[in-house]
Amino acid sequence: MATPALEGNRSDRQFWMDVGMVLWSSFLAAGVGAIVFFAAVDPLLLRDAGPQRFENLSREAGYALGFLFFWALAASAAALSVYMVRSVGRSDDRAATQREIR
Amino acid sequence: MHAKLTAAAPLSTTPSFYEAAQKIYPREVRGRFATKRRWTVVLLLGLFYSIAWISWDGQQMLLFDLPARKFHVFGLTLWPQDFVYLALLLIIAALSLFFITALAGRIFCGYACPQTVWTEVFLWIEQWTEGNRSQRQKLDQKPWTLEKILRKSSKQLLWLSLAFYTGLTFVGYFIPIRSIGAELVNLSLGPWAVFWILLYSLATYGNAGYLREQVCKYMCPYARFQSAMFDKDTLVISYDELRGEPRGARRRGAAPAKPQGDCIDCTLCVQVCPTGIDIRKGLQYECIACAACIDACDDVMDKLGASRGLIRYTTEHAMAGKQTRLVRPRLFVYGALLTLATGVIAYSLLTRTPLILDVIRDRNALYREVRGDWVENAYSIKVINEDDKAHHYRLQAQGIAQLELVVPTGVIDVAPGSVANVPVRLQAPAANAHGVHPISLRISAQDAPNIVRTEKTRFIGPQS
């Protein structure tokens, strides 16, 4: 009987390849996002509008934090996509089970 | 039923897409294309490492100064407002890549891609410290002797130094490189500069030292969709199957016992391949068109006294014995788009006025009566000085007889790269200003007569 995609048949290497793909594709997306966003918005303006405890942040820090924020956002979307695509295998297994019963 | 089930079962498992990666030991190769690549690598890296240090008008020639939010490009200063140029530049780069790919296949991958270029240099270092392909393979299997430790650690030292210098140079295109250099010596470099330098050093070290062909196989989006630009007239590297097969070893001078092709199955083409493929199996997406296999095979053919080109640059049409068409619609489309984008960016850069004027009519009141029988409209204007020096601007208004302009702040002085928000009032005799009038506001720099902008707005007076 077929093993569900997420539990059995998946090697460690495949898992790490997925992680790599997620981080890499979201890195590219975050790069584009950060460039477009910071072309329009100066991080110092954001800092001045924000809470006082951030008042010493530099522009460089703003760019870096902004980039990391975009990266995390894009990575969560990519990770969710990979999870959804991979877990579709389960419903195929159910279909096979159904056929077996019939 | 049962048979059907077992047949269906493999479909429902996710197949393992990824075989375990085997370390590839590319064999060193000499020849026409290897020489070309060596020179391209020297030229491109020479440009990369040197341009950052070149000055122009006392400014770093090419500097995307992120801390200061301004870009210096060959004497031109651009601001975040000029983002459209960057976008256009990226479009031009992409179109050029499409054009070149349709024409000559993956020339970019094999000779100019940063991944290829740095991998090549890292390989030179590896060959220099650990020897050739078979010596490297043997060294990896040997126990840790003093020699192995020395060879491995000198390789690591050179790799890390080059990677660090690469990261430093890269960041030097975004933060003035001379200040990075000085701060590095004083150990006063800011934490974020250190972060980016280390990140790019690490990326260089990992990509060029270890990931290598896996970047092309698994990470590069271009490798996946480049085939969309290919057609049967695109230059590809191909093994001449008709000539080569059936392959097999043969003795020099001796007549083969059975019909035999020119391929002696020496597998040198596979050994030199940086992505570890066998070109004789046909065109594969892993092939980065570096032509190492051509060099290797030509060498073997020379030794055998056979003609070169068993593996060669060719097109699918030429392989099938047909004419290769150089000029074709696809090239015209890419070429036209490329010319258009280049024309737009050239025209707009040449005619660029380093000044932006935005006029917003005050919407709180239609008009105000002043000085008895005069009416007044209020506006707020935004003046963006995109020049790299400060200017004193003069504002003029036109459109109604006896129109007068009041600038409460007196003068309009704007620092380089800055935005000034200026409240402005226009006044006109009520008799001349009934209804809605189009108005034009003209702003000019007093010390530079060619820096002029004109914007249109409206003046609203009482109904007659």
XYZ file of C-alpha atoms in Angstrom:
566
model
C 0.000 0.000 0.000
C 1.171 3.464 -0.739
C 2.593 5.503 2.077
C 1.255 9.002 2.571
C 3.614 11.591 1.196
C 4.263 13.366 4.448
C 4.928 10.477 6.784
C 6.781 7.593 5.256
C 8.417 7.910 1.930
C 10.146 11.165 2.375
C 13.861 11.234 2.883
C 15.680 13.707 5.048
C 17.344 15.050 1.952
C 14.019 15.820 0.374
C 12.921 17.645 3.512
C 16.020 19.799 3.493
C 15.646 20.448 -0.224
C 12.133 21.708 0.508
C 13.472 23.951 3.249
C 16.127 25.233 0.876
C 13.599 25.944 -1.863
C 11.296 27.760 0.536
C 14.081 29.940 1.900
C 15.568 30.600 -1.511
C 12.398 31.505 -3.430
C 11.252 33.710 -0.560
C 14.689 35.340 -0.468
C 14.233 36.366 -4.108
C 10.695 37.628 -3.469
C 11.805 39.499 -0.345
C 14.588 41.147 -2.340
C 12.127 42.500 -4.885
C 9.678 43.477 -2.150
C 12.306 45.315 -0.117
C 13.633 47.190 -3.165
C 10.202 48.373 -4.277
C 9.091 49.214 -0.739
C 12.192 51.140 0.285
C 12.307 52.980 -3.035
C 9.052 54.588 -1.952
C 9.490 54.710 1.824
C 12.436 56.008 3.816
C 13.010 53.762 6.874
C 13.675 56.891 8.947
C 10.117 58.098 8.320
C 8.788 54.766 9.570
C 11.030 54.998 12.625
C 9.808 58.487 13.454
C 6.198 57.354 13.159
C 6.800 54.322 15.379
C 7.246 53.808 19.122
C 9.916 55.844 20.868
C 12.129 52.923 21.845
C 13.147 52.532 18.183
C 14.332 56.135 17.921
C 17.993 55.186 17.586
C 17.599 52.820 14.658
C 19.713 53.721 11.646
C 18.656 53.535 8.031
C 20.823 50.451 7.517
C 19.049 48.756 10.404
C 15.724 49.740 8.851
C 16.650 48.203 5.506
C 17.900 45.014 7.119
C 14.902 44.603 9.410
C 12.554 45.404 6.534
C 14.238 42.819 4.373
C 14.060 40.199 7.127
C 10.388 41.005 7.621
C 9.649 40.521 3.913
C 11.695 37.332 3.948
C 9.803 35.879 6.878
C 6.490 36.811 5.264
C 7.389 35.313 1.888
C 8.911 32.226 3.531
C 5.742 31.501 5.447
C 3.714 31.716 2.231
C 6.186 29.468 0.406
C 6.273 26.972 3.284
C 2.492 26.825 3.329
C 2.467 26.241 -0.447
C 4.941 23.386 -0.161
C 2.975 21.854 2.706
C -0.291 22.081 0.767
C 1.190 20.651 -2.418
C 2.893 17.800 -0.580
C -0.071 16.883 1.579
C -2.357 16.491 -1.451
C -0.912 12.964 -1.663
C -3.099 11.956 1.260
C -6.341 12.437 -0.646
C -4.939 10.290 -3.462
C -4.371 7.592 -0.880
C -7.949 7.916 0.295
C -9.106 7.513 -3.299
C -7.048 4.336 -3.529
C -8.575 3.083 -0.294
C -12.034 3.804 -1.661
C -11.256 1.813 -4.798
C -9.983 -1.027 -2.696
C -13.230 -1.137 -0.707
C -15.295 -1.156 -3.865
C -9.050 -5.222 -9.662
C -6.027 -6.221 -7.701
C -3.728 -5.668 -10.660
C -5.192 -2.252 -11.168
C -4.556 -1.359 -7.576
C -0.916 -2.260 -7.619
C -0.498 -0.308 -10.793
C -2.121 2.716 -9.228
C -0.151 2.529 -6.021
C 3.150 4.003 -7.228
C 1.265 7.034 -8.551
C 0.015 7.945 -5.128
C 3.458 7.971 -3.559
C 5.446 11.087 -3.964
C 8.431 10.007 -5.972
C 11.818 10.956 -4.664
C 12.771 13.902 -6.845
C 16.232 14.232 -5.501
C 18.947 11.670 -5.753
C 21.698 11.979 -3.207
C 24.095 14.595 -4.503
C 27.463 13.174 -5.385
C 30.470 15.376 -5.166
C 31.585 16.288 -8.665
C 35.274 16.555 -9.366
C 35.415 18.456 -12.643
C 38.476 17.489 -14.665
C 40.631 20.419 -15.741
C 40.261 21.218 -19.400
C 42.265 23.124 -21.977
C 41.103 24.364 -25.323
C 39.506 27.172 -27.288
C 36.453 27.620 -25.094
C 38.265 27.114 -21.799
C 40.626 29.928 -22.829
C 37.700 32.164 -23.709
C 36.082 31.488 -20.376
C 39.320 32.142 -18.513
C 39.607 35.554 -20.160
C 35.937 36.354 -19.549
C 36.358 35.449 -15.895
C 39.452 37.650 -15.566
C 37.709 40.536 -17.332
C 34.423 40.349 -15.402
C 36.003 39.873 -11.996
C 38.542 42.583 -12.806
C 35.675 44.962 -13.516
C 33.777 43.896 -10.398
C 36.715 44.339 -8.035
C 38.046 47.553 -9.579
C 34.968 49.632 -10.510
C 34.040 50.035 -6.854
C 37.302 51.957 -6.291
C 37.025 54.317 -9.270
C 35.990 57.903 -8.607
C 34.120 60.320 -10.858
C 33.888 64.016 -9.975
C 35.163 63.200 -6.489
C 32.389 60.618 -6.045
C 32.479 56.850 -6.214
C 31.608 56.220 -9.863
C 29.049 53.489 -9.247
C 27.455 53.642 -5.821
C 23.915 52.806 -4.795
C 24.320 54.712 -1.571
C 21.592 53.176 0.562
C 22.470 54.958 3.840
C 22.173 58.316 2.050
C 19.333 57.205 -0.234
C 20.960 58.367 -3.445
C 22.510 56.595 -6.390
C 25.657 57.739 -8.165
C 25.849 56.317 -11.669
C 28.692 57.609 -13.847
C 28.430 61.211 -12.694
C 24.648 61.186 -12.545
C 22.874 61.394 -9.202
C 19.580 59.550 -8.894
C 17.109 59.624 -5.996
C 14.499 57.157 -4.798
C 12.007 59.135 -6.930
C 13.956 57.930 -9.977
C 13.158 54.320 -9.172
C 11.614 53.949 -12.636
C 15.119 53.986 -14.146
C 16.171 51.056 -12.016
C 13.043 49.158 -13.016
C 13.716 49.933 -16.691
C 17.317 48.847 -16.293
C 16.214 45.505 -14.865
C 13.758 45.066 -17.750
C 16.559 45.796 -20.205
C 18.790 43.246 -18.488
C 16.050 40.608 -18.666
C 15.292 41.344 -22.340
C 18.992 41.205 -23.227
C 19.166 37.812 -21.567
C 16.126 36.605 -23.566
C 17.616 37.944 -26.793
C 20.996 36.343 -26.224
C 19.386 33.090 -25.122
C 17.247 32.845 -28.264
C 20.294 33.563 -30.412
C 23.101 31.717 -28.719
C 21.560 29.534 -26.036
C 22.999 29.593 -22.547
C 26.122 31.579 -23.389
C 25.436 33.659 -20.267
C 25.365 30.586 -18.025
C 28.596 29.163 -19.385
C 30.714 32.292 -19.427
C 29.268 35.284 -17.591
C 26.957 34.129 -14.790
C 28.419 35.117 -11.405
C 27.859 31.544 -10.258
C 30.036 30.233 -13.110
C 32.634 32.956 -12.764
C 33.246 32.505 -9.035
C 33.003 28.730 -9.230
C 35.731 28.849 -11.868
C 38.034 30.879 -9.618
C 37.293 28.647 -6.626
C 38.137 25.665 -8.835
C 41.439 27.262 -9.816
C 42.251 27.600 -6.132
C 41.193 24.011 -5.542
C 43.368 22.744 -8.389
C 46.255 24.825 -7.191
C 46.114 23.537 -3.611
C 44.767 19.988 -4.049
C 45.891 19.063 -7.549
C 44.009 17.684 -10.516
C 40.856 15.612 -10.607
C 42.336 12.255 -9.670
C 44.649 13.786 -7.069
C 41.649 15.506 -5.475
C 39.632 12.302 -5.468
C 42.513 10.412 -3.852
C 43.096 13.170 -1.320
C 39.467 13.024 -0.201
C 39.748 9.288 0.435
C 43.062 9.497 2.258
C 43.211 9.667 6.058
C 44.078 13.007 7.620
C 47.815 13.254 7.138
C 49.833 16.414 7.632
C 49.885 16.939 3.865
C 46.105 16.660 3.621
C 45.643 19.074 6.491
C 48.041 21.542 4.867
C 46.413 21.285 1.447
C 42.867 21.480 2.754
C 43.543 24.332 5.142
C 45.404 26.408 2.560
C 42.468 25.914 0.204
C 40.068 27.051 2.929
C 42.230 30.044 3.764
C 42.325 31.193 0.129
C 38.617 30.514 -0.363
C 37.651 32.412 2.774
C 39.896 35.363 1.939
C 38.506 35.649 -1.569
C 34.940 35.224 -0.320
C 35.441 37.904 2.314
C 36.964 40.328 -0.165
C 34.079 39.611 -2.535
C 31.502 40.333 0.177
C 33.332 43.512 1.074
C 33.425 44.681 -2.538
C 29.773 43.812 -3.066
C 28.665 45.808 -0.045
C 31.009 48.547 -1.299
C 28.547 49.206 -4.112
C 25.916 50.109 -1.508
C 27.951 51.768 1.219
C 30.913 53.958 0.093
C 33.737 51.426 -0.223
C 36.473 53.790 0.899
C 34.687 54.424 4.177
C 34.202 50.667 4.637
C 37.908 50.189 4.050
C 38.850 52.853 6.566
C 36.341 51.634 9.164
C 37.533 48.085 8.706
C 41.087 49.163 9.501
C 39.877 51.099 12.586
C 37.522 48.260 13.541
C 34.702 50.804 13.677
C 32.455 49.230 11.060
C 28.756 49.382 11.911
C 26.982 46.136 12.872
C 24.727 46.123 9.809
C 27.593 46.652 7.395
C 29.344 43.711 9.071
C 26.153 41.655 8.799
C 25.785 42.256 5.042
C 29.491 41.715 4.341
C 29.479 38.417 6.216
C 26.226 37.334 4.553
C 27.615 37.911 1.062
C 30.976 36.394 1.965
C 29.167 33.317 3.198
C 27.017 33.204 0.062
C 30.101 33.401 -2.151
C 31.940 30.770 -0.121
C 29.013 28.373 -0.066
C 27.860 28.874 -3.647
C 31.242 28.823 -5.367
C 32.974 26.381 -3.020
C 30.314 23.809 -2.238
C 26.928 24.206 -3.930
C 28.381 24.897 -7.392
C 26.386 23.003 -10.036
C 23.563 22.475 -7.567
C 22.833 26.191 -7.745
C 22.218 25.775 -11.481
C 20.285 22.533 -11.080
C 18.095 23.308 -8.090
C 18.169 27.028 -7.336
C 18.325 28.908 -10.607
C 14.916 29.897 -11.993
C 16.452 30.893 -15.316
C 17.733 27.354 -15.887
C 14.158 26.120 -15.658
C 12.493 28.532 -18.037
C 15.295 29.231 -20.493
C 13.937 26.509 -22.767
C 10.962 28.803 -23.444
C 13.350 31.070 -25.361
C 14.863 28.168 -27.292
C 13.845 27.146 -30.777
C 15.338 24.884 -33.414
C 17.742 27.617 -34.547
C 19.194 28.326 -31.119
C 22.860 27.587 -30.643
C 23.237 24.554 -28.365
C 26.015 22.158 -27.509
C 25.274 18.813 -29.010
C 26.801 15.414 -29.533
C 26.661 14.236 -33.135
C 24.966 10.895 -32.603
C 25.007 9.925 -36.280
C 28.749 10.306 -36.381
C 29.570 9.010 -32.914
C 27.454 5.873 -32.616
C 27.892 3.002 -32.111
C 30.515 4.080 -29.633
C 33.325 1.962 -28.277
C 37.042 1.700 -27.693
C 39.228 1.119 -30.738
C 42.842 0.654 -31.551
C 44.646 3.312 -33.529
C 45.175 2.370 -37.168
C 43.448 -0.990 -36.827
C 40.339 -1.430 -38.939
C 37.356 -2.014 -36.659
C 35.856 -5.444 -36.777
C 32.313 -4.149 -36.804
C 30.896 -0.788 -37.894
C 31.945 1.803 -35.349
C 31.292 5.470 -34.768
C 33.847 8.119 -33.866
C 33.052 8.141 -30.151
C 35.631 6.012 -28.367
C 33.704 6.209 -25.109
C 36.660 7.737 -23.257
C 34.105 9.565 -21.006
C 36.293 12.657 -20.898
C 33.260 14.768 -21.855
C 31.552 13.521 -18.696
C 34.628 13.987 -16.505
C 35.102 17.632 -17.449
C 31.425 18.519 -17.067
C 30.941 20.885 -14.133
C 27.334 19.707 -13.708
C 28.248 16.045 -14.128
C 25.967 15.223 -17.064
C 26.609 13.095 -20.130
C 26.094 15.338 -23.159
C 25.759 12.243 -25.335
C 22.323 11.679 -23.825
C 21.095 14.811 -25.586
C 20.280 18.335 -24.485
C 19.544 18.504 -20.762
C 18.441 21.406 -18.618
C 21.491 20.914 -16.389
C 23.779 21.826 -19.308
C 25.084 25.330 -18.742
C 26.714 25.456 -22.192
C 30.220 25.935 -20.839
C 31.659 23.943 -23.781
C 34.162 22.083 -21.589
C 33.040 18.845 -23.270
C 33.743 20.358 -26.707
C 37.292 21.190 -25.691
C 37.827 17.731 -24.214
C 36.379 15.913 -27.223
C 38.215 18.064 -29.780
C 41.443 17.153 -28.041
C 40.643 13.439 -28.297
C 39.619 13.748 -31.948
C 42.923 15.528 -32.683
C 44.838 12.663 -31.097
C 42.858 10.120 -33.081
C 43.421 12.046 -36.278
C 39.669 12.441 -36.735
C 38.015 15.746 -37.538
C 36.885 17.924 -34.649
C 33.273 18.584 -33.770
C 31.883 15.254 -32.586
C 30.551 17.462 -29.793
C 30.045 20.999 -31.063
C 28.065 24.192 -30.979
C 25.237 23.649 -33.419
C 21.483 24.043 -33.792
C 18.726 21.488 -33.893
C 18.044 22.414 -37.517
C 21.687 22.027 -38.498
C 21.811 18.637 -36.765
C 18.841 17.515 -38.848
C 20.647 18.602 -41.998
C 18.518 21.700 -42.488
C 19.460 25.334 -42.893
C 19.823 27.361 -39.672
C 17.848 30.581 -39.876
C 19.572 33.345 -37.978
C 16.871 35.938 -38.599
C 13.525 34.882 -37.211
C 10.397 36.484 -35.690
C 11.328 35.643 -32.108
C 14.554 37.615 -32.419
C 12.711 40.570 -33.923
C 10.254 40.646 -31.041
C 12.965 40.460 -28.343
C 15.110 42.901 -30.329
C 12.288 45.404 -30.811
C 11.334 45.325 -27.128
C 14.976 45.738 -26.182
C 15.462 48.689 -28.517
C 12.276 50.274 -27.220
C 13.256 49.939 -23.555
C 16.784 51.184 -24.239
C 15.394 54.110 -26.244
C 12.986 55.065 -23.469
C 15.655 55.008 -20.781
C 18.185 56.876 -22.952
C 15.672 59.537 -23.958
C 14.373 60.079 -20.449
C 17.867 60.225 -18.965
C 19.037 62.712 -21.588
C 16.001 64.955 -21.193
C 15.783 64.468 -17.440
C 15.127 67.661 -15.472
C 16.364 67.249 -11.923
C 13.283 68.948 -10.527
C 9.739 67.807 -9.750
C 6.811 70.122 -9.079
C 3.546 68.855 -7.596
C 0.631 71.233 -7.217
C -2.362 70.435 -5.020
C -5.251 72.893 -4.826
C -6.494 73.492 -1.313
C -9.886 71.815 -1.232
C -11.134 73.364 1.999
C -12.466 76.470 0.330
C -13.389 77.188 -3.266
C -12.108 80.743 -2.981
C -11.683 83.571 -0.493
C -12.466 87.208 -0.975
C -9.547 89.492 -0.206
C -8.697 93.131 -0.650
C -12.345 94.026 -1.325
C -12.951 92.922 -4.883
C -10.163 90.373 -5.315
C -10.418 86.599 -4.881
C -7.792 84.198 -3.624
C -7.157 80.450 -4.110
C -4.758 78.489 -1.932
C -2.432 75.720 -3.077
C 0.260 73.633 -1.566
C 3.164 72.842 -3.818
C 5.823 70.227 -3.424
C 9.251 70.964 -4.892
C 11.661 68.043 -5.184
C 15.231 68.999 -5.993
C 16.762 65.974 -7.720
C 20.007 67.744 -8.521
C 23.139 67.099 -6.478
C 23.409 70.738 -5.402
C 21.076 73.198 -3.685
C 18.987 75.574 -5.768
C 17.047 78.766 -5.285
C 13.819 78.538 -7.266
C 11.546 81.159 -8.818
C 7.833 80.493 -9.162
C 5.587 82.189 -11.730
C 1.854 81.850 -12.393
C -0.055 82.521 -15.602
C -3.607 82.191 -16.861
C -5.649 85.192 -15.659
C -5.135 88.890 -16.300
C -3.458 90.631 -13.330
C -2.895 87.306 -11.547
C -0.674 87.724 -8.504
C 1.339 85.141 -6.679
C 1.956 85.168 -2.934
C 4.586 82.924 -1.431
C 4.370 83.419 2.343
C 7.733 81.783 2.969
C 9.332 84.318 0.666
C 11.930 82.210 -1.103
C 11.964 78.596 -2.245
C 15.333 77.087 -1.359
C 15.718 73.345 -1.593
C 18.704 71.269 -0.556
C 19.944 68.525 -2.919
C 17.705 65.485 -2.880
C 15.205 67.179 -0.594
C 11.523 67.920 -0.774
C 10.064 71.322 0.142
C 6.371 71.724 0.857
C 5.443 75.331 0.167
C 2.033 76.927 0.726
C 1.200 79.285 -2.114
C -1.685 81.713 -2.748
C -2.909 83.119 -6.042
C -4.938 86.325 -6.168
C -6.874 87.895 -9.043
C -9.447 90.653 -9.452
C -12.921 89.101 -9.100
C -13.958 90.737 -12.353
C -11.338 88.696 -14.256
C -11.828 85.458 -12.384
C -15.439 84.356 -12.779
C -15.850 80.599 -13.047
C -13.035 78.088 -13.445
C -9.715 79.034 -15.046
C -6.824 76.823 -16.067
C -3.612 78.112 -14.532
C -0.040 77.154 -15.190
C 2.665 77.323 -12.545
C 6.235 77.532 -13.760
C 9.177 76.917 -11.496
C 12.771 77.523 -12.534
C 16.133 77.381 -10.840
C 17.632 80.855 -10.746
C 21.199 79.717 -11.329
C 20.375 77.105 -13.982
C 17.970 78.304 -16.681
C 17.525 74.814 -18.136
C 16.017 73.441 -14.913
C 12.384 74.313 -15.484
C 9.069 72.623 -14.736
C 5.554 73.710 -15.578
C 2.458 72.239 -13.943
C -1.216 72.919 -14.607
C -3.874 73.577 -12.001
C -7.189 75.428 -11.651
C -8.257 78.749 -10.224
C -11.881 79.028 -9.091
C -13.658 82.337 -8.829
C -17.249 83.406 -7.980
C -20.026 82.530 -10.406
C -20.880 85.487 -12.556
